[in-house]
Short mmCIF file of C-alpha atoms in Angstrom, two decimals:
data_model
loop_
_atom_site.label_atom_id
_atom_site.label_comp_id
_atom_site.label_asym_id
_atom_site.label_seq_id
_atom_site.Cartn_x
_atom_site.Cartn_y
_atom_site.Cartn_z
CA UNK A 263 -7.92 -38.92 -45.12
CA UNK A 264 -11.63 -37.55 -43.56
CA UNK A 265 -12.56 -34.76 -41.61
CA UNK A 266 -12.38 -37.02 -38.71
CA UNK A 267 -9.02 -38.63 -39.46
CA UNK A 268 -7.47 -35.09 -39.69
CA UNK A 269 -9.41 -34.16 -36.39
CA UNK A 270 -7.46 -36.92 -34.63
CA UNK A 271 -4.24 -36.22 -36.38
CA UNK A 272 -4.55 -32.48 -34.94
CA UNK A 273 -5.32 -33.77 -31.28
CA UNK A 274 -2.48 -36.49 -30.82
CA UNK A 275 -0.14 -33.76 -32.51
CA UNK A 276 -1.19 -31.25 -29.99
CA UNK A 277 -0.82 -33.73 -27.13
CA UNK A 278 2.68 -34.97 -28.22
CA UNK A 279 3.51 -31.23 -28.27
CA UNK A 280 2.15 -30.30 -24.67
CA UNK A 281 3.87 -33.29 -23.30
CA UNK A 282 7.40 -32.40 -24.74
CA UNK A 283 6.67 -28.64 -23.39
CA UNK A 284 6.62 -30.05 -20.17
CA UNK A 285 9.65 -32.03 -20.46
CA UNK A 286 11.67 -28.60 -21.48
CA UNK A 287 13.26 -26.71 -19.24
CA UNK A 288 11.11 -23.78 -18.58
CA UNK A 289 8.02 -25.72 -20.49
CA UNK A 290 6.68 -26.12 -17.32
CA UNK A 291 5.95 -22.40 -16.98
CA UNK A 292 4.17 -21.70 -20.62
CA UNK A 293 2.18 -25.52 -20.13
CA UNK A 294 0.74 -27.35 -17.31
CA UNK A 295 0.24 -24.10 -14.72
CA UNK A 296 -3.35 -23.05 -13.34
CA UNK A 297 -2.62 -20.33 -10.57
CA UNK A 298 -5.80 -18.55 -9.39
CA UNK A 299 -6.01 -14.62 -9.89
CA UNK A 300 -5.94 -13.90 -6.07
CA UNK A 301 -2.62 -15.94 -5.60
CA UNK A 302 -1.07 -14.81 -8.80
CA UNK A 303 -1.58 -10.94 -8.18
CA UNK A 304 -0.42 -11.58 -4.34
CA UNK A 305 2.99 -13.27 -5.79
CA UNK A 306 3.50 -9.86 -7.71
CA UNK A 307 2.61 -7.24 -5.42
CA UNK A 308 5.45 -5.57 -3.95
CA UNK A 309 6.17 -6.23 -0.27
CA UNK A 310 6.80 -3.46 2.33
CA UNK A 311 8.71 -4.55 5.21
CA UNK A 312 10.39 -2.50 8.40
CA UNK A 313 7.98 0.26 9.09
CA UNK A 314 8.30 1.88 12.22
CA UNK A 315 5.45 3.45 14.25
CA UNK A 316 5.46 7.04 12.92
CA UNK A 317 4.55 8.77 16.26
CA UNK A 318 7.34 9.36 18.76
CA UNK A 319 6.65 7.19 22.16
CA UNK A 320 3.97 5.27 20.73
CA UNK A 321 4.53 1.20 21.01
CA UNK A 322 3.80 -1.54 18.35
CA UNK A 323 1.53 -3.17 21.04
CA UNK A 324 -0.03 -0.08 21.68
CA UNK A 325 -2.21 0.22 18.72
CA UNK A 326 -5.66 -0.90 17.53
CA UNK A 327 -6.17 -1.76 14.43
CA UNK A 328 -8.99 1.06 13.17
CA UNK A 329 -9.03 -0.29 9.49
CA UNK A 330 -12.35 -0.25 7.76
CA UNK A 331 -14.05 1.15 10.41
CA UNK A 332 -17.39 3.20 9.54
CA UNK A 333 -17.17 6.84 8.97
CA UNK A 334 -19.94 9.13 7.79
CA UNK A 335 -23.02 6.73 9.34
CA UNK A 336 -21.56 3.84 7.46
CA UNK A 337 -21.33 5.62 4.19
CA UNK A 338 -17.63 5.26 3.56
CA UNK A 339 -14.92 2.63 5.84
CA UNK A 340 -11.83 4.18 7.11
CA UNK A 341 -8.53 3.03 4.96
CA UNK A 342 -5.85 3.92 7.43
CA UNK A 343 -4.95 3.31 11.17
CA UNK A 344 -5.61 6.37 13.91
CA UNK A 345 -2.99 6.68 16.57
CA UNK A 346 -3.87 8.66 19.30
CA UNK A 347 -1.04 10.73 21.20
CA UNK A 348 -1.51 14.43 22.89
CA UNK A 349 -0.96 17.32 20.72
CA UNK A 350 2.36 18.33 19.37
CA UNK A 351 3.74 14.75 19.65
CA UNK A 352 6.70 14.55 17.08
CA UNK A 353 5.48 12.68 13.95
CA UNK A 354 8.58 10.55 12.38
CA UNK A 355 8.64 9.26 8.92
CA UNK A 356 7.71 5.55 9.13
CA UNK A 357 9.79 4.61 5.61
CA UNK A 358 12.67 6.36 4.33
CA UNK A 359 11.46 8.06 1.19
CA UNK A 360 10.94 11.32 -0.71
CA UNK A 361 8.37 13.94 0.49
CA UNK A 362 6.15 13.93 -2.43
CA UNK A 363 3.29 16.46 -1.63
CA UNK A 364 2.83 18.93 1.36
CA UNK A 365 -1.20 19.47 1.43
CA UNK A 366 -3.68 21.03 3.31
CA UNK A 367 -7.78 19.13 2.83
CA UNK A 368 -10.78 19.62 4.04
CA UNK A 369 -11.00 16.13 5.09
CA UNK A 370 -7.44 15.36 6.40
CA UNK A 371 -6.28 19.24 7.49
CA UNK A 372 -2.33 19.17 7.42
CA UNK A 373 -1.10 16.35 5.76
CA UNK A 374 2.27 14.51 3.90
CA UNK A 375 2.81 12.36 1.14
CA UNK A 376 5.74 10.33 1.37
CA UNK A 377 6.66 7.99 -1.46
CA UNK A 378 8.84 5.40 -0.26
CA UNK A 379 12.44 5.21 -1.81
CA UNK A 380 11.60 2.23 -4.52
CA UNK A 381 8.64 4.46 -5.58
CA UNK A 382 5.85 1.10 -5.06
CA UNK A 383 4.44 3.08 -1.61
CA UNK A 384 3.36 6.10 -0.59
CA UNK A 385 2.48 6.71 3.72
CA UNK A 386 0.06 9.45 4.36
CA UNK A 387 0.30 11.47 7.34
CA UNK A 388 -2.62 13.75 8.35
CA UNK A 389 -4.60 16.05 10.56
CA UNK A 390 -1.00 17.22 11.64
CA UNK A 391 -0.92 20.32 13.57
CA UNK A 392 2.55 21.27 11.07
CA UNK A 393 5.35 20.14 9.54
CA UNK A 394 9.21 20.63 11.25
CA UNK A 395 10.26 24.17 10.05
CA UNK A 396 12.52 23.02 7.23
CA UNK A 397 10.12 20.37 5.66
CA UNK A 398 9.28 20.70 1.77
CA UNK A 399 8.43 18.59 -0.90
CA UNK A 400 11.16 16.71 -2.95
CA UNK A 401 13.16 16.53 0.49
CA UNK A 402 14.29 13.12 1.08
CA UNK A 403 13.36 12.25 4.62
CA UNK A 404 15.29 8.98 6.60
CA UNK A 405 13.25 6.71 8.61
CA UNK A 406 12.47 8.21 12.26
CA UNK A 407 13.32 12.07 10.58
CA UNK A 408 10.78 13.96 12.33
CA UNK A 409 8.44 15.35 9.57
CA UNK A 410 5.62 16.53 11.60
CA UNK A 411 3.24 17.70 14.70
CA UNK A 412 0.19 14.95 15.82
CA UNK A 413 -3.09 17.59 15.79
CA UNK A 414 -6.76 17.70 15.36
CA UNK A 415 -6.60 19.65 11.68
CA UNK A 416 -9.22 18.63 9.05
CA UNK A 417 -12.34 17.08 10.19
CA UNK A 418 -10.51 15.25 13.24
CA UNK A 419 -12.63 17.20 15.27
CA UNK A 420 -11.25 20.02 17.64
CA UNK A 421 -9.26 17.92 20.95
CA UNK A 422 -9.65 14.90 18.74
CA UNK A 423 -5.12 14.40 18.71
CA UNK A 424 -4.02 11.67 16.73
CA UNK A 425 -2.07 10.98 13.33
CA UNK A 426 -3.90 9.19 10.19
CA UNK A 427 -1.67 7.21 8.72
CA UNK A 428 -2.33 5.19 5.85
CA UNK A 429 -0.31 2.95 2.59
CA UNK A 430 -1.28 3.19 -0.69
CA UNK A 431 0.94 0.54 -2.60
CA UNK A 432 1.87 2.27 -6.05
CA UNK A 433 2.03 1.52 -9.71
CA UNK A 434 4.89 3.43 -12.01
CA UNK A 435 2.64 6.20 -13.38
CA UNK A 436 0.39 6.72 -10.20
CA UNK A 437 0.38 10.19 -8.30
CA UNK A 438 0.53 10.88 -4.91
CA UNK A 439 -3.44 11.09 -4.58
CA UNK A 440 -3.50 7.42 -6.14
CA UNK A 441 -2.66 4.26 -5.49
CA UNK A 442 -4.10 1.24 -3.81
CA UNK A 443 -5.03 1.82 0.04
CA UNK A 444 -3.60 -1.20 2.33
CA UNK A 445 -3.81 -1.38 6.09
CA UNK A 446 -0.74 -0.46 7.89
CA UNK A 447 -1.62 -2.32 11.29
CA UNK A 448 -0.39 -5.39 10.24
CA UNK A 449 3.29 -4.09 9.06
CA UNK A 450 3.24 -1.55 12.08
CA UNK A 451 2.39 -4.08 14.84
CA UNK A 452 4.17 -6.77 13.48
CA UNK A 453 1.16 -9.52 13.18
CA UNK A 454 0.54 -11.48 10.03
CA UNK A 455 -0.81 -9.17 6.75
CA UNK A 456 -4.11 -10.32 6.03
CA UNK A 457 -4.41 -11.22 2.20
#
């Protein structure tokens, strides 16, 4: 047999192969299976469900979504949502979870790390006037624990009250500074996530 012959051979082999993986159970995933990347990283990334606003009084309708928003003359967006409330407004934690980091920025003043009890999130709180008396890290908090004080610490701007609160959705070996920043409007006010 030729070059060519062989060439054939190999191609009706490889078909009668492909169609038998299909007819296997389970063939179907290894042959026959085109997902694009967007869709196939949304079907793995870990969904966070039954947040609660994290700033006592404050409503679900009452909110406005702040996400990418300009900061700095356009220079950087914002990642997180503001919620404005007067000064010294309890802040609760939004997720049950472990307090990962107490920290004080330049940019955010006061702030907690939170990383959410199946380790995939981690809700920032900042430009918090203080934390409840008895608050440290590696403290597991409950959702609605009050953690904190709503202030104008960092680079809020003095009178400026509100809590920052962003998501960063987590892989395994991430730290609390890490992670990838989604907007918490959508799981806070109940309305569709955008993808």
């Amino acid at each position: 047999m030729n070059r060519l012959g062989w060439g054939i051979l190999l191609v009706f082999l490889l078909m009668i192969g492909g169609f038998i993986a299909l007819q296997t159970p389970g063939g179907a995933d290894f042959v026959g299976r085109v997902e694009a990347p967007e869709a196939s990283q949304a079907s793995r990334a870990p969904v966070l469900t039954g947040l609660i606003v994290p700033v006592s009084g404050v409503r679900p309708e009452q909110l406005v979504d702040s996400w990418h928003d300009p900061r700095e003359a356009g220079a950087r967006v914002h990642e997180a949502l503001d919620i404005m409330a007067a000064g010294g407004t309890p802040v609760v934690a939004a997720m049950a979870g472990t307090v990962e980091k107490l920290f004080q920025s330049a940019r955010g003043g006061t702030t907690i790390y939170v990383r959410s009890n199946d380790s995939l999130w981690i809700a920032y709180y900042a430009h918090l006037t203080g934390y409840v008396p008895s608050l440290h890290e590696g403290q597991h908090v409950g959702q609605g624990e009050q953690i904190g004080f709503v202030g104008d610490t960092g680079d809020a701007g003095a009178g400026n009250f509100h809590l920052h609160f962003a998501l960063q959705r987590m892989q395994p070996s991430e730290r609390w500074w890490q992670g990838t920043p989604v907007n918490p409007y959508p799981l806070l006010a109940g309305k569709a996530a955008a993808r």
